[in-house]
Amino acid sequence: MPYKITSVVVGLYALIGLAVCYFYNFTNWLSLFVAVLSYALLPALSAYWTWQKVRVGILIAALYFAFQSIRRVSPESFLPHIAPISLSFPLGDFTSGNGLLIDVFAIAMVIILLSLQAKAKH
């Protein structure tokens, strides 16, 4: 049952990510492609792998959320500093538009996914 609940949460993350990519005004096609790949497609695959209890897939999902756990905010970023589901708090000085976001949701997902990955059979 924890695999299915986690899979549903990651699936919702992918659906919200797809909606964010649809409504966000991207300036070029390359950034749109990378955003759809990273905010919708990879989480959707991660949800499927978690549902199927695939160890390598769950590990890839954990790595994805590990990279989402700390995000740099900068006006010069190639991708926007968005996360479809985020419980983040700022670190640093945001007066000039720069800083770090520490995402507690992503850190919790890493912990949950790594514990599920250790229990997965294949």
Coordinates of N, CA and C in Angstrom, one line a residue:
M1 N 0.8 -1.2 0.0 CA 0.0 0.0 0.0 C 0.8 1.3 0.0
P2 N 2.0 1.3 0.7 CA 2.8 2.6 0.6 C 3.3 2.9 -0.8
Y3 N 3.5 1.8 -1.6 CA 4.0 2.1 -3.0 C 2.9 2.8 -3.8
K4 N 1.7 2.4 -3.6 CA 0.6 3.0 -4.3 C 0.3 4.4 -3.9
I5 N 0.3 4.7 -2.6 CA 0.1 6.0 -2.1 C 1.2 7.0 -2.6
T6 N 2.5 6.5 -2.5 CA 3.6 7.3 -3.0 C 3.5 7.5 -4.5
S7 N 3.1 6.5 -5.2 CA 2.9 6.6 -6.7 C 1.8 7.6 -7.0
V8 N 0.8 7.6 -6.3 CA -0.3 8.6 -6.5 C 0.2 10.0 -6.3
V9 N 1.0 10.2 -5.2 CA 1.5 11.6 -4.9 C 2.4 12.0 -6.0
V10 N 3.3 11.1 -6.5 CA 4.3 11.5 -7.5 C 3.5 11.7 -8.9
G11 N 2.4 10.9 -9.1 CA 1.6 11.1 -10.3 C 0.9 12.5 -10.2
L12 N 0.4 12.9 -9.1 CA -0.2 14.2 -8.9 C 0.9 15.3 -9.2
Y13 N 2.1 15.1 -8.7 CA 3.2 16.0 -8.9 C 3.4 16.1 -10.4
A14 N 3.4 15.0 -11.2 CA 3.5 15.1 -12.6 C 2.4 15.8 -13.3
L15 N 1.2 15.6 -12.9 CA 0.0 16.3 -13.5 C 0.1 17.8 -13.2
I16 N 0.4 18.2 -12.0 CA 0.5 19.6 -11.7 C 1.7 20.2 -12.5
G17 N 2.8 19.4 -12.6 CA 3.9 19.9 -13.4 C 3.6 20.1 -14.8
L18 N 2.8 19.2 -15.4 CA 2.3 19.4 -16.8 C 1.4 20.7 -16.9
A19 N 0.6 20.9 -15.9 CA -0.3 22.1 -16.0 C 0.6 23.4 -15.8
V20 N 1.6 23.3 -15.0 CA 2.5 24.5 -14.8 C 3.2 24.8 -16.1
C21 N 3.7 23.7 -16.8 CA 4.3 23.9 -18.1 C 3.4 24.5 -19.1
Y22 N 2.1 24.1 -19.0 CA 1.2 24.6 -20.0 C 0.9 26.1 -19.8
F23 N 0.7 26.5 -18.5 CA 0.3 27.8 -18.2 C 1.5 28.8 -18.1
Y24 N 2.7 28.3 -17.9 CA 3.8 29.2 -17.8 C 4.2 29.7 -19.2
N25 N 4.6 30.9 -19.3 CA 5.0 31.5 -20.6 C 6.5 31.4 -20.9
F26 N 6.8 30.2 -21.5 CA 8.2 30.0 -21.8 C 8.6 30.8 -23.0
T27 N 9.9 31.3 -23.0 CA 10.3 32.1 -24.1 C 10.8 31.4 -25.3
N28 N 11.3 30.1 -25.1 CA 11.8 29.4 -26.3 C 11.4 27.9 -26.1
W29 N 11.5 27.2 -27.2 CA 11.0 25.8 -27.2 C 11.9 24.9 -26.5
L30 N 13.2 25.2 -26.4 CA 14.1 24.3 -25.7 C 13.8 24.3 -24.2
S31 N 13.6 25.5 -23.6 CA 13.3 25.5 -22.2 C 11.9 24.9 -21.9
L32 N 11.0 25.0 -22.8 CA 9.7 24.3 -22.7 C 9.9 22.8 -22.7
F33 N 10.7 22.3 -23.6 CA 11.0 20.8 -23.7 C 11.6 20.3 -22.4
V34 N 12.6 21.0 -22.0 CA 13.3 20.6 -20.7 C 12.4 20.7 -19.5
A35 N 11.5 21.7 -19.5 CA 10.6 21.8 -18.4 C 9.6 20.7 -18.4
V36 N 9.0 20.3 -19.6 CA 8.1 19.2 -19.6 C 8.8 17.9 -19.3
L37 N 10.0 17.8 -19.8 CA 10.7 16.5 -19.4 C 11.0 16.4 -17.9
S38 N 11.4 17.5 -17.3 CA 11.8 17.4 -15.9 C 10.6 17.6 -14.9
Y39 N 9.6 18.3 -15.3 CA 8.5 18.5 -14.4 C 7.3 17.6 -14.6
A40 N 7.2 17.0 -15.8 CA 6.0 16.1 -16.0 C 6.4 14.7 -16.4
L41 N 7.3 14.6 -17.4 CA 7.6 13.2 -17.9 C 8.4 12.4 -16.9
L42 N 9.4 12.9 -16.4 CA 10.2 12.1 -15.4 C 9.4 11.8 -14.1
P43 N 8.6 12.7 -13.6 CA 7.8 12.3 -12.4 C 6.7 11.3 -12.8
A44 N 6.2 11.4 -14.0 CA 5.2 10.4 -14.5 C 5.8 9.0 -14.6
L45 N 7.0 8.9 -15.1 CA 7.7 7.6 -15.2 C 8.1 7.1 -13.8
S46 N 8.4 8.1 -12.9 CA 8.7 7.7 -11.5 C 7.5 7.2 -10.8
A47 N 6.3 7.7 -11.1 CA 5.1 7.2 -10.5 C 4.8 5.8 -11.0
Y48 N 5.0 5.6 -12.3 CA 4.8 4.2 -12.8 C 5.8 3.2 -12.2
W49 N 7.0 3.6 -12.1 CA 8.0 2.7 -11.5 C 7.8 2.4 -10.1
T50 N 7.3 3.4 -9.3 CA 7.0 3.2 -7.9 C 5.8 2.3 -7.8
W51 N 4.8 2.5 -8.7 CA 3.6 1.6 -8.6 C 4.0 0.1 -8.9
Q52 N 4.9 0.0 -9.8 CA 5.4 -1.4 -10.2 C 6.5 -1.9 -9.3
K53 N 7.0 -1.2 -8.4 CA 8.0 -1.5 -7.4 C 9.3 -1.9 -8.1
V54 N 9.7 -1.1 -9.1 CA 11.0 -1.3 -9.8 C 12.1 -0.5 -9.0
R55 N 13.0 -1.3 -8.5 CA 14.1 -0.7 -7.7 C 14.8 0.4 -8.3
V56 N 15.3 0.2 -9.6 CA 16.1 1.2 -10.3 C 15.2 2.4 -10.5
G57 N 14.0 2.3 -10.9 CA 13.1 3.4 -11.1 C 12.8 4.2 -9.9
I58 N 12.6 3.5 -8.7 CA 12.4 4.2 -7.5 C 13.7 5.0 -7.1
L59 N 14.9 4.4 -7.4 CA 16.1 5.1 -7.1 C 16.2 6.4 -8.0
I60 N 15.8 6.3 -9.3 CA 15.8 7.4 -10.2 C 14.9 8.5 -9.7
A61 N 13.7 8.1 -9.2 CA 12.8 9.0 -8.6 C 13.3 9.7 -7.4
A62 N 14.0 9.0 -6.5 CA 14.7 9.6 -5.4 C 15.7 10.6 -5.8
L63 N 16.5 10.3 -6.8 CA 17.5 11.2 -7.3 C 16.9 12.4 -7.9
Y64 N 15.8 12.3 -8.6 CA 15.1 13.4 -9.1 C 14.7 14.4 -8.0
F65 N 14.1 13.8 -6.9 CA 13.6 14.7 -5.8 C 14.8 15.2 -5.0
A66 N 15.9 14.5 -5.0 CA 17.1 15.0 -4.4 C 17.6 16.3 -5.1
F67 N 17.5 16.3 -6.4 CA 17.9 17.5 -7.2 C 16.9 18.6 -7.0
Q68 N 15.7 18.3 -6.7 CA 14.7 19.3 -6.5 C 14.7 19.9 -5.1
S69 N 15.4 19.3 -4.2 CA 15.4 19.6 -2.7 C 16.0 21.0 -2.5
I70 N 17.0 21.4 -3.2 CA 17.6 22.7 -3.1 C 17.7 23.3 -4.5
R71 N 17.0 24.5 -4.6 CA 16.9 25.1 -5.9 C 17.5 26.5 -5.8
R72 N 18.3 26.9 -6.7 CA 18.8 28.3 -6.8 C 17.8 29.2 -7.5
V73 N 17.5 30.3 -6.9 CA 16.7 31.3 -7.6 C 17.5 32.4 -8.1
S74 N 17.4 32.6 -9.4 CA 18.2 33.7 -10.1 C 17.4 34.1 -11.3
P75 N 17.5 35.4 -11.6 CA 16.8 35.9 -12.8 C 17.5 35.3 -14.1
E76 N 18.7 34.9 -14.1 CA 19.4 34.4 -15.2 C 19.2 32.9 -15.5
S77 N 18.3 32.2 -14.7 CA 18.1 30.8 -14.8 C 17.5 30.4 -16.1
F78 N 17.9 29.2 -16.6 CA 17.4 28.7 -17.9 C 16.0 28.2 -17.7
L79 N 15.7 27.6 -16.6 CA 14.4 27.1 -16.2 C 13.9 28.0 -15.0
P80 N 12.6 28.1 -14.9 CA 12.0 28.8 -13.8 C 12.3 28.0 -12.5
H81 N 12.3 28.7 -11.4 CA 12.6 28.0 -10.1 C 11.3 27.5 -9.5
I82 N 10.5 26.8 -10.3 CA 9.2 26.3 -9.9 C 9.3 24.8 -9.4
A83 N 8.4 24.4 -8.7 CA 8.2 23.0 -8.3 C 6.7 22.8 -8.3
P84 N 6.2 21.7 -8.9 CA 4.7 21.5 -8.9 C 4.1 21.5 -7.5
I85 N 4.8 20.8 -6.6 CA 4.3 20.7 -5.2 C 5.6 21.1 -4.4
S86 N 5.4 22.1 -3.6 CA 6.6 22.6 -2.9 C 6.2 23.1 -1.5
L87 N 7.0 22.7 -0.5 CA 7.0 23.2 0.8 C 8.4 23.7 1.2
S88 N 8.7 24.8 0.5 CA 10.1 25.3 0.6 C 10.2 26.6 1.5
F89 N 11.4 26.8 2.0 CA 11.7 28.0 2.7 C 12.9 28.6 2.1
P90 N 13.0 30.0 2.2 CA 14.1 30.6 1.5 C 15.4 30.6 2.4
L91 N 16.5 30.6 1.8 CA 17.8 30.7 2.4 C 18.6 31.7 1.6
G92 N 19.1 32.8 2.3 CA 19.9 33.8 1.6 C 19.1 35.1 1.5
D93 N 19.7 36.0 0.7 CA 19.2 37.3 0.5 C 18.4 37.4 -0.8
F94 N 17.1 37.6 -0.7 CA 16.3 37.6 -1.9 C 16.0 39.1 -2.4
T95 N 16.7 40.0 -1.8 CA 16.4 41.4 -2.2 C 16.9 41.7 -3.7
S96 N 18.0 41.0 -4.1 CA 18.5 41.2 -5.5 C 17.9 40.1 -6.4
G97 N 17.0 39.3 -5.9 CA 16.4 38.2 -6.8 C 17.2 36.9 -6.8
N98 N 18.2 36.8 -5.9 CA 19.0 35.6 -5.8 C 18.8 35.0 -4.4
G99 N 19.0 33.7 -4.4 CA 18.9 32.9 -3.1 C 18.7 31.5 -3.4
L100 N 18.5 30.7 -2.3 CA 18.2 29.3 -2.4 C 16.9 29.0 -1.8
L101 N 16.2 28.0 -2.3 CA 15.0 27.5 -1.8 C 15.2 26.0 -1.3
I102 N 15.0 25.8 0.0 CA 15.1 24.4 0.5 C 13.7 23.8 0.6
D103 N 13.5 22.8 -0.2 CA 12.2 22.2 -0.3 C 12.0 21.0 0.6
V104 N 11.2 21.1 1.6 CA 11.0 20.1 2.6 C 10.2 18.9 2.0
F105 N 9.3 19.2 1.1 CA 8.5 18.2 0.4 C 9.4 17.3 -0.4
A106 N 10.4 17.8 -1.1 CA 11.3 17.0 -1.9 C 12.2 16.2 -1.0
I107 N 12.6 16.7 0.1 CA 13.5 16.0 1.0 C 12.7 14.8 1.6
A108 N 11.4 15.1 2.0 CA 10.6 14.0 2.5 C 10.4 12.9 1.5
M109 N 10.2 13.3 0.2 CA 10.0 12.3 -0.9 C 11.2 11.5 -1.1
V110 N 12.4 12.1 -0.9 CA 13.7 11.3 -1.0 C 13.7 10.3 0.1
I111 N 13.4 10.6 1.3 CA 13.4 9.7 2.4 C 12.4 8.6 2.2
I112 N 11.2 8.9 1.8 CA 10.2 7.9 1.6 C 10.6 7.0 0.4
L113 N 11.0 7.5 -0.7 CA 11.4 6.7 -1.9 C 12.6 5.8 -1.6
L114 N 13.6 6.3 -0.8 CA 14.7 5.4 -0.5 C 14.3 4.3 0.4
S115 N 13.4 4.6 1.4 CA 12.9 3.5 2.2 C 12.1 2.5 1.4
L116 N 11.3 2.9 0.4 CA 10.6 2.0 -0.4 C 11.5 1.2 -1.3
Q117 N 12.6 1.9 -1.8 CA 13.5 1.3 -2.7 C 14.3 0.1 -2.0
A118 N 14.5 0.3 -0.7 CA 15.2 -0.7 0.1 C 14.3 -2.0 0.2
K119 N 13.0 -1.8 0.2 CA 12.1 -2.9 0.4 C 11.6 -3.6 -0.9
A120 N 11.9 -2.9 -2.0 CA 11.4 -3.4 -3.3 C 12.1 -4.7 -3.7
K121 N 11.4 -5.6 -4.3 CA 12.0 -6.9 -4.6 C 12.7 -7.0 -5.9
H122 N 12.3 -6.2 -6.9 CA 13.0 -6.3 -8.2 C 13.3 -4.9 -8.8

